[in-house]
Every structure is written in structure tokens, then in C-alpha cells.
Short mmCIF file of C-alpha atoms in Angstrom, two decimals:
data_model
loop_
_atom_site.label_atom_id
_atom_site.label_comp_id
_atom_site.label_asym_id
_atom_site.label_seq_id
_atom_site.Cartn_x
_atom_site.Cartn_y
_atom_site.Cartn_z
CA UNK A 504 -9.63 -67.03 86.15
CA UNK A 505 -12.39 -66.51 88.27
CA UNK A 506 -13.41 -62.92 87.68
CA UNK A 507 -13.18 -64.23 83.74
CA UNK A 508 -15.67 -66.83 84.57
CA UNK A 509 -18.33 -64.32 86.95
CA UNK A 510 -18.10 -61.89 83.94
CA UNK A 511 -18.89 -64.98 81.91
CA UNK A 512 -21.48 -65.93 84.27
CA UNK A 513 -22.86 -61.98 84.25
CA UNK A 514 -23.12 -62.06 80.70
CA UNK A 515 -24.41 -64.88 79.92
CA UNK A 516 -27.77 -64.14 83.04
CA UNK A 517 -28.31 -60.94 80.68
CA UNK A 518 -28.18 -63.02 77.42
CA UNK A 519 -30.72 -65.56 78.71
CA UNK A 520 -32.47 -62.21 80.83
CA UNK A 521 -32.03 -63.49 84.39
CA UNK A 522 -30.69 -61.40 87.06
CA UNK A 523 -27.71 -61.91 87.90
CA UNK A 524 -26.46 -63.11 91.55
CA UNK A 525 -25.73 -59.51 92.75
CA UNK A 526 -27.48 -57.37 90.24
CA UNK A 527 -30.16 -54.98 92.10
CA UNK A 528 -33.75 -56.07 91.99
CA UNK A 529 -35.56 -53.37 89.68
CA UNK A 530 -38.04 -50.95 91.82
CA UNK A 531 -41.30 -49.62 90.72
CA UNK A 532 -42.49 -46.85 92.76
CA UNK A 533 -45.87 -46.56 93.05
CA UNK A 534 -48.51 -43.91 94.09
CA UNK A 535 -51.75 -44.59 95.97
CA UNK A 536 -54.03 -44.08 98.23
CA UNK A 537 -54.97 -44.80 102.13
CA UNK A 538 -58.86 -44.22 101.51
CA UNK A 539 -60.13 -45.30 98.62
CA UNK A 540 -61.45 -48.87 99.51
CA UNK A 541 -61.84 -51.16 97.81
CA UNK A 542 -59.23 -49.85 95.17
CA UNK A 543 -56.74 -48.61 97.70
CA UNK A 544 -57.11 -48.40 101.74
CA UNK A 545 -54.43 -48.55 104.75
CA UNK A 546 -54.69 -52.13 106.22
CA UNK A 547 -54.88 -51.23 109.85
CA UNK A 548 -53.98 -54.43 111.19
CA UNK A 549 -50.63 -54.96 109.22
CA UNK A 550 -49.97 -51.38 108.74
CA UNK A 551 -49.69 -51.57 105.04
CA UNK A 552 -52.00 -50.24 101.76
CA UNK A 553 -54.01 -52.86 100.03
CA UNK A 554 -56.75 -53.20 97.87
CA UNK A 555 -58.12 -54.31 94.36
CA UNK A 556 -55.78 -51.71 92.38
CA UNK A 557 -52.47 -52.63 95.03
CA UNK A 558 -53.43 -56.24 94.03
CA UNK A 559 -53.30 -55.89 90.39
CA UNK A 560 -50.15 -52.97 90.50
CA UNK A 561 -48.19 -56.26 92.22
CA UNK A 562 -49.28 -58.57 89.49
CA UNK A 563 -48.32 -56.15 86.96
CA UNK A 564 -45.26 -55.88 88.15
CA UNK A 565 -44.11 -59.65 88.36
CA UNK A 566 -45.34 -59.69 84.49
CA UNK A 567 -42.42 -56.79 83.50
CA UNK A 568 -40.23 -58.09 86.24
CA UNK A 569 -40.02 -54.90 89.15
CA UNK A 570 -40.26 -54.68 92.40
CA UNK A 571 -43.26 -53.10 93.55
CA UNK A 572 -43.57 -49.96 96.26
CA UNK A 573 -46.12 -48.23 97.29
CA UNK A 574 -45.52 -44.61 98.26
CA UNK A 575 -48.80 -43.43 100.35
CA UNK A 576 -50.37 -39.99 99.74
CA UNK A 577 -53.80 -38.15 99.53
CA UNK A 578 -55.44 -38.33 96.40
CA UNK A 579 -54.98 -35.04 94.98
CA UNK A 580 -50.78 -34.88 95.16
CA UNK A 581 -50.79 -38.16 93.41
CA UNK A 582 -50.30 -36.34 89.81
CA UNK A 583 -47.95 -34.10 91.59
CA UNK A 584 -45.93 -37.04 92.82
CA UNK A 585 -45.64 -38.45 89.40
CA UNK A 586 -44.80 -35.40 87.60
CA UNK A 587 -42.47 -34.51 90.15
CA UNK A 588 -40.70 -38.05 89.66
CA UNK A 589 -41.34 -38.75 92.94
CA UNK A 590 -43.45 -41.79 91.83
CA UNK A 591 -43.42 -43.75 88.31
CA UNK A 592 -46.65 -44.77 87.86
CA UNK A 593 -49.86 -44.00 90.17
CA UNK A 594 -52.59 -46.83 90.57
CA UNK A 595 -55.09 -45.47 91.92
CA UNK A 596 -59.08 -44.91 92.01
CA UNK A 597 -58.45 -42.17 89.37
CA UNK A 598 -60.99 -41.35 86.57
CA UNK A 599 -59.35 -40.99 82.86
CA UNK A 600 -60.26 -37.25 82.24
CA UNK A 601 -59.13 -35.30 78.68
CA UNK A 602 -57.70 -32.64 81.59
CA UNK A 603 -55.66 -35.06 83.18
CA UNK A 604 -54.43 -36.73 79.68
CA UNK A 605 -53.01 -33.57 79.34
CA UNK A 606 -50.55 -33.49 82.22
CA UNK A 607 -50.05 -37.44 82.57
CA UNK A 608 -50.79 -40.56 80.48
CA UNK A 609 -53.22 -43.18 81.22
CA UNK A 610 -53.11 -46.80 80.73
CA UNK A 611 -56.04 -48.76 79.35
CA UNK A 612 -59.06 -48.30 81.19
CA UNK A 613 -59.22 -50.86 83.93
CA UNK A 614 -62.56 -50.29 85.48
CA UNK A 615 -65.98 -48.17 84.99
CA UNK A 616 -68.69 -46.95 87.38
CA UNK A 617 -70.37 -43.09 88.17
CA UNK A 618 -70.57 -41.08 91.25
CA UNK A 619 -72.87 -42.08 94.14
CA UNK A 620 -75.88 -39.96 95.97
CA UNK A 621 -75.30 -39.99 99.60
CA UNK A 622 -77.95 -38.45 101.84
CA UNK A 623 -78.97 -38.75 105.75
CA UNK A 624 -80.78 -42.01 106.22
CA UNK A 625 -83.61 -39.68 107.49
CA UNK A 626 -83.83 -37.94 103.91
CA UNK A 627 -86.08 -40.91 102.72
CA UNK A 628 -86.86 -39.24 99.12
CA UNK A 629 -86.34 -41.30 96.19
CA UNK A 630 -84.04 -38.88 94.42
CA UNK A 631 -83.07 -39.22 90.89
CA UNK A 632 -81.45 -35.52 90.45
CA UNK A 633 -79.79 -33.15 92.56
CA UNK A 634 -82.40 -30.36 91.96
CA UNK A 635 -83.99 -31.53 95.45
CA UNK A 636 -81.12 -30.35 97.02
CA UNK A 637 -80.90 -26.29 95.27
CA UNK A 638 -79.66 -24.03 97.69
CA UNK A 639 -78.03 -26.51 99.83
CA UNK A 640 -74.74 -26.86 100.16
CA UNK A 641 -73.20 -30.50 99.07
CA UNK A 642 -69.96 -32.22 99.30
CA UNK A 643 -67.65 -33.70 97.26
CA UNK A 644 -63.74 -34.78 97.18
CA UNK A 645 -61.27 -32.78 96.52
CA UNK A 646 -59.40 -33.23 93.46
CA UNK A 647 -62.33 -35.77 91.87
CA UNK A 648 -64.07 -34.95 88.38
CA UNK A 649 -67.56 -34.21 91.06
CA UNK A 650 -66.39 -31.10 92.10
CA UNK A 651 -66.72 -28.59 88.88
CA UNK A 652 -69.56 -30.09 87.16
CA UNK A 653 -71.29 -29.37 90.51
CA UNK A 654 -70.08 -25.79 91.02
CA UNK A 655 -71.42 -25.24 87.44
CA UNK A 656 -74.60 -26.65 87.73
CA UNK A 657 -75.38 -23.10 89.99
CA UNK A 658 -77.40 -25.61 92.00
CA UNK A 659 -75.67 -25.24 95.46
CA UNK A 660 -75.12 -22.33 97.90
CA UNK A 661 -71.81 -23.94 98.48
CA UNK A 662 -69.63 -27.06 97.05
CA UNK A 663 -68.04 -27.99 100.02
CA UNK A 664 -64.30 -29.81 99.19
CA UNK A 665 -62.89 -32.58 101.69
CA UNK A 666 -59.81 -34.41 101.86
CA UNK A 667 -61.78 -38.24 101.79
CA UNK A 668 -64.76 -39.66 101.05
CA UNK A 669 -64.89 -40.93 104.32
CA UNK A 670 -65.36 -37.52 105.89
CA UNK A 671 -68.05 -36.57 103.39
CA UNK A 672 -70.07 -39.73 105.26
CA UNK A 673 -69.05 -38.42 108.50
CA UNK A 674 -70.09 -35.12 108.22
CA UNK A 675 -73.55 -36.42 106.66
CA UNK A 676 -73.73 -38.96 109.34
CA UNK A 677 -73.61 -36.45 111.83
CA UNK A 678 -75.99 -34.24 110.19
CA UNK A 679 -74.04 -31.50 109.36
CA UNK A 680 -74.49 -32.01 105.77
CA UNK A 681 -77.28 -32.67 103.25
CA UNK A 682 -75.96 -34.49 100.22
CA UNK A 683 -72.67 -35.60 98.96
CA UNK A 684 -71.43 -37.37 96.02
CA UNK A 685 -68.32 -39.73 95.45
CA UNK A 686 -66.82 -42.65 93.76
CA UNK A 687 -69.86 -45.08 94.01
CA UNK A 688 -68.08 -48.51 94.98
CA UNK A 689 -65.53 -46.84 97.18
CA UNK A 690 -69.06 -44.97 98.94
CA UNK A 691 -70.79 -48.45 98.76
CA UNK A 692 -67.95 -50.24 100.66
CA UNK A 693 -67.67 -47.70 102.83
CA UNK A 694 -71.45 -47.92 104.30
CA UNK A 695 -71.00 -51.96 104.50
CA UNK A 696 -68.92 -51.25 107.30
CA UNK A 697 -71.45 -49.84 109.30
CA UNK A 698 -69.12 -46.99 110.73
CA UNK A 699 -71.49 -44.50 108.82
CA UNK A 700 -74.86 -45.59 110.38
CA UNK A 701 -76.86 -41.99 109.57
CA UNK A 702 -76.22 -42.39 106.07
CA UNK A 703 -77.52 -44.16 102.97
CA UNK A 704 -76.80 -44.28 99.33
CA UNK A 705 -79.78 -43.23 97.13
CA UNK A 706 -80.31 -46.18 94.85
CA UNK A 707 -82.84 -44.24 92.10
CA UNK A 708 -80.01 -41.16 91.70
CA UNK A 709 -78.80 -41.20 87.46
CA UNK A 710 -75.14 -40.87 87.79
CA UNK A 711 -74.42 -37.55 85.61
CA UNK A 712 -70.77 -38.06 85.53
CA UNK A 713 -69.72 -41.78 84.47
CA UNK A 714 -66.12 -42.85 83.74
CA UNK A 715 -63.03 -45.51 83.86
CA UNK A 716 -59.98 -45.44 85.61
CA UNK A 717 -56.72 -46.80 84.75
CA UNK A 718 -53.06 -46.67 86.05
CA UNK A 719 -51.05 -43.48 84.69
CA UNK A 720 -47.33 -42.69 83.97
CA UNK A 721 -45.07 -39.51 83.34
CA UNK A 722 -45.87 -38.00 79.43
CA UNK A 723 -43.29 -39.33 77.66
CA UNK A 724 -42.34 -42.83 79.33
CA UNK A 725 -43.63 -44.34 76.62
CA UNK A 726 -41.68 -47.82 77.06
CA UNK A 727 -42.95 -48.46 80.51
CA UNK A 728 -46.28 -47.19 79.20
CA UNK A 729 -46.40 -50.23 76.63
CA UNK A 730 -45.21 -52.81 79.33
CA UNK A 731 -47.84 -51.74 81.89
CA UNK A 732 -50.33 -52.29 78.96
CA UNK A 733 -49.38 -55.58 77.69
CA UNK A 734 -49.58 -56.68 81.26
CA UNK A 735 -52.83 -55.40 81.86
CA UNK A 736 -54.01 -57.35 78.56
CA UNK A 737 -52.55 -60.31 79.21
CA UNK A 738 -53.85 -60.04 83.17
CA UNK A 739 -57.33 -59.68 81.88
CA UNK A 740 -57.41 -62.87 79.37
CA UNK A 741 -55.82 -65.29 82.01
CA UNK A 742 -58.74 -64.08 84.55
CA UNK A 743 -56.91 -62.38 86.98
CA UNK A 744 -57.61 -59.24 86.95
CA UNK A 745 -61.34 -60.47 87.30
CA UNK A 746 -60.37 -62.96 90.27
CA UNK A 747 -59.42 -59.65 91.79
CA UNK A 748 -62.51 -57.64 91.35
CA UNK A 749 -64.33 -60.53 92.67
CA UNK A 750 -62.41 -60.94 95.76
CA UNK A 751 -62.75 -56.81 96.66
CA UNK A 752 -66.57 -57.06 95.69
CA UNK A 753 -66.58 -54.94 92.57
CA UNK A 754 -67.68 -58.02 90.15
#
């Protein structure tokens, strides 16, 4: 009698669509980043990755009812990771790109800004262009939209590729580079915490290369695609997905 009534009891959670006592708790593995602040950064003081696109991944996933995990990597293995079903779905500070469509599928757009100018604080020129800065070398992230567009423009001696944005300010800060670009809130945030003191964002530069990000899933998982989506819509009517880009500055 009383395995009849906890298969009763199992059927009837499924019917009504509440777990039942027992049943696993679904688990969304997600990809991001430990140095893309505001979007995504390593919390030093509890150890764990937060940020405005961490924030809005968790609310996501209480609206389709998973378990959210973040899986830490550098920027450019996140596609990788996600291909490779290491990951389901990356959140992430990761422009929408026709290339990338290609290889994984992007949610809609969540947020939109261009890259950032970042000089020496002694370079004190007003620039609006790069062409100040022909035969220099410059800097830019590797695996971001910057980096081609630059190495076509036939501008630079050299577009040099690093691992962060954060050592792109460190290496101008130190003066061993002229210019770099990157992500402009994640390069704004960065200088307001006054670890990068050499180094200033040029406020007159015309971003060249403008775009949106969004969250991104495997080609193909199309029914996870469509639940990620209806959250996001539903997220940004109710106001929270603005609350959030207040709270991390970016509103």
C-alpha cells in the first residue's frame, strides 16, 4: 500500500509540475567569466563569480525552474565549452556577431554599447580616431570582435592580443603600451577602481565597432532556446532586468 500511494504521490507532483520529494533538482550549467566586470568578475572576498549577467542567468533560471552553475573560464574557450557540451548556455559579456551565429545561437539581445579608447593619462589628445596612433602598436582582447577590424585597418605595426582587459590597462598603465581598446563599461568600471591610475578613457573617441550581447546556447537546443527567451521577456517587463543594470552601474 504504501509504494501504491508514493507512486500516487509521484504522479500526481508531475501532473500539477512540482518536484517531487526525491526527484533531482534540474542543473543549468553555465559559462562565464572571472574579468569582465560589471557583467561577470570573481568576487574575491567570497570566492565566487558575480556580476550583472550572473545576476540575471540566476533569475532566468528560477523563471524555467533549474538550478544554476557557473563553470569559470577565460573568455575565448567559452564557445568551446558550449560546443563541447561542457556548458549549456554561456552568459557572458559576448557581442552577437553573424560569425559566431554561425557556430552557436544567441538569445535576444540583452544589452548594447561600443569599444572604449584607452590611452596613458599623459597622452592628453582629444582623440576621435585611431589614425593618431599609425604605426603604433595597440592592444586588444583576445577573442573580442576589436581584434580583426583593427588588424585590417593596416593602421598598427602590431595588434597586440591579451588574455583580459585588465592587462591591456596594466600594460598601458605602466607605459609599455600606447592605446588599447575594449568593452567600454567593463574598461569604465575597471578605471573606477583606481588600480589603473596611468590610464584614462578618451571620452571624444567614435566607437567604430558597436554591438549587443545576449546569452547563447548549442545550435539546435531550440527548446531551451525559447525558455531562456520568454524569461528574458518577461524579466524585462516586470523591471528586473533593469533593477539589475542599475545596481552594476550600466543604467
Amino acid at each position: 500500500m504504501k509504494r501504491f500511494v508514493t507512486a500516487g504521490l509521484a504522479l500526481l507532483a508531475m501532473a500539477l509540475n512540482v518536484p517531487s520529494s526525491g526527484a533531482q533538482e534540474k542543473v543549468l550549467k553555465v559559462g562565464s567569466t572571472p574579468t569582465g566586470v560589471p557583467f561577470t568578475f570573481l568576487d574575491t572576498k567570497t570566492n565566487t563569480i558575480t556580476g550583472a549577467l550572473v545576476d540575471l542567468v540566476n533569475e532566468v533560471g528560477k523563471e524555467i525552474g533549474y538550478k544554476v552553475e557557473i563553470e569559470t573560464m577565460q573568455f575565448s574557450a567559452l564557445i568551446a565549452a558550449l560546443t563541447a557540451n561542457k556548458v549549456d548556455l554561456i552568459s557572458a559579456a559576448m557581442y552577437i556577431t553573424p560569425a559566431r551565429s554561425e557556430v552557436v545561437t544567441f538569445s535576444t539581445p540583452i544589452y548594447s554599447y561600443g569599444e572604449a579608447l584607452l590611452v596613458p593619462t599623459t597622452d592628453t589628445r582629444e582623440h576621435v580616431t585611431l589614425d593618431a596612433f599609425k604605426g603604433e602598436a595597440i592592444g586588444a582582447q583576445v577573442g573580442t570582435v576589436y581584434v580583426e577590424p583593427l588588424q585590417k585597418t593596416g593602421l598598427f605595426t602590431e595588434v597586440k592580443v591579451y588574455k583580459t582587459i585588465q592587462d591591456i590597462l596594466a600594460d598601458i598603465n605602466n607605459g609599455r603600451l600606447k592605446a588599447g581598446v575594449a568593452d567600454y563599461p567593463i574598461a569604465a568600471y575597471n578605471l573606477t577602481q583606481g588600480l589603473f591610475p596611468n590610464v584614462r578613457l578618451v571620452k571624444s573617441y567614435k566607437t567604430t565597432i558597436p554591438g549587443s550581447i545576449g546569452m547563447s546556447v548549442r545550435k539546435g537546443d531550440d527548446a531551451l532556446l525559447a525558455r531562456v527567451n520568454a524569461a528574458l521577456d518577461k524579466l524585462s517587463k516586470d523591471g528586473t532586468t533593469k533593477k539589475i543594470l542599475v545596481k552594476w552601474g550600466l543604467e
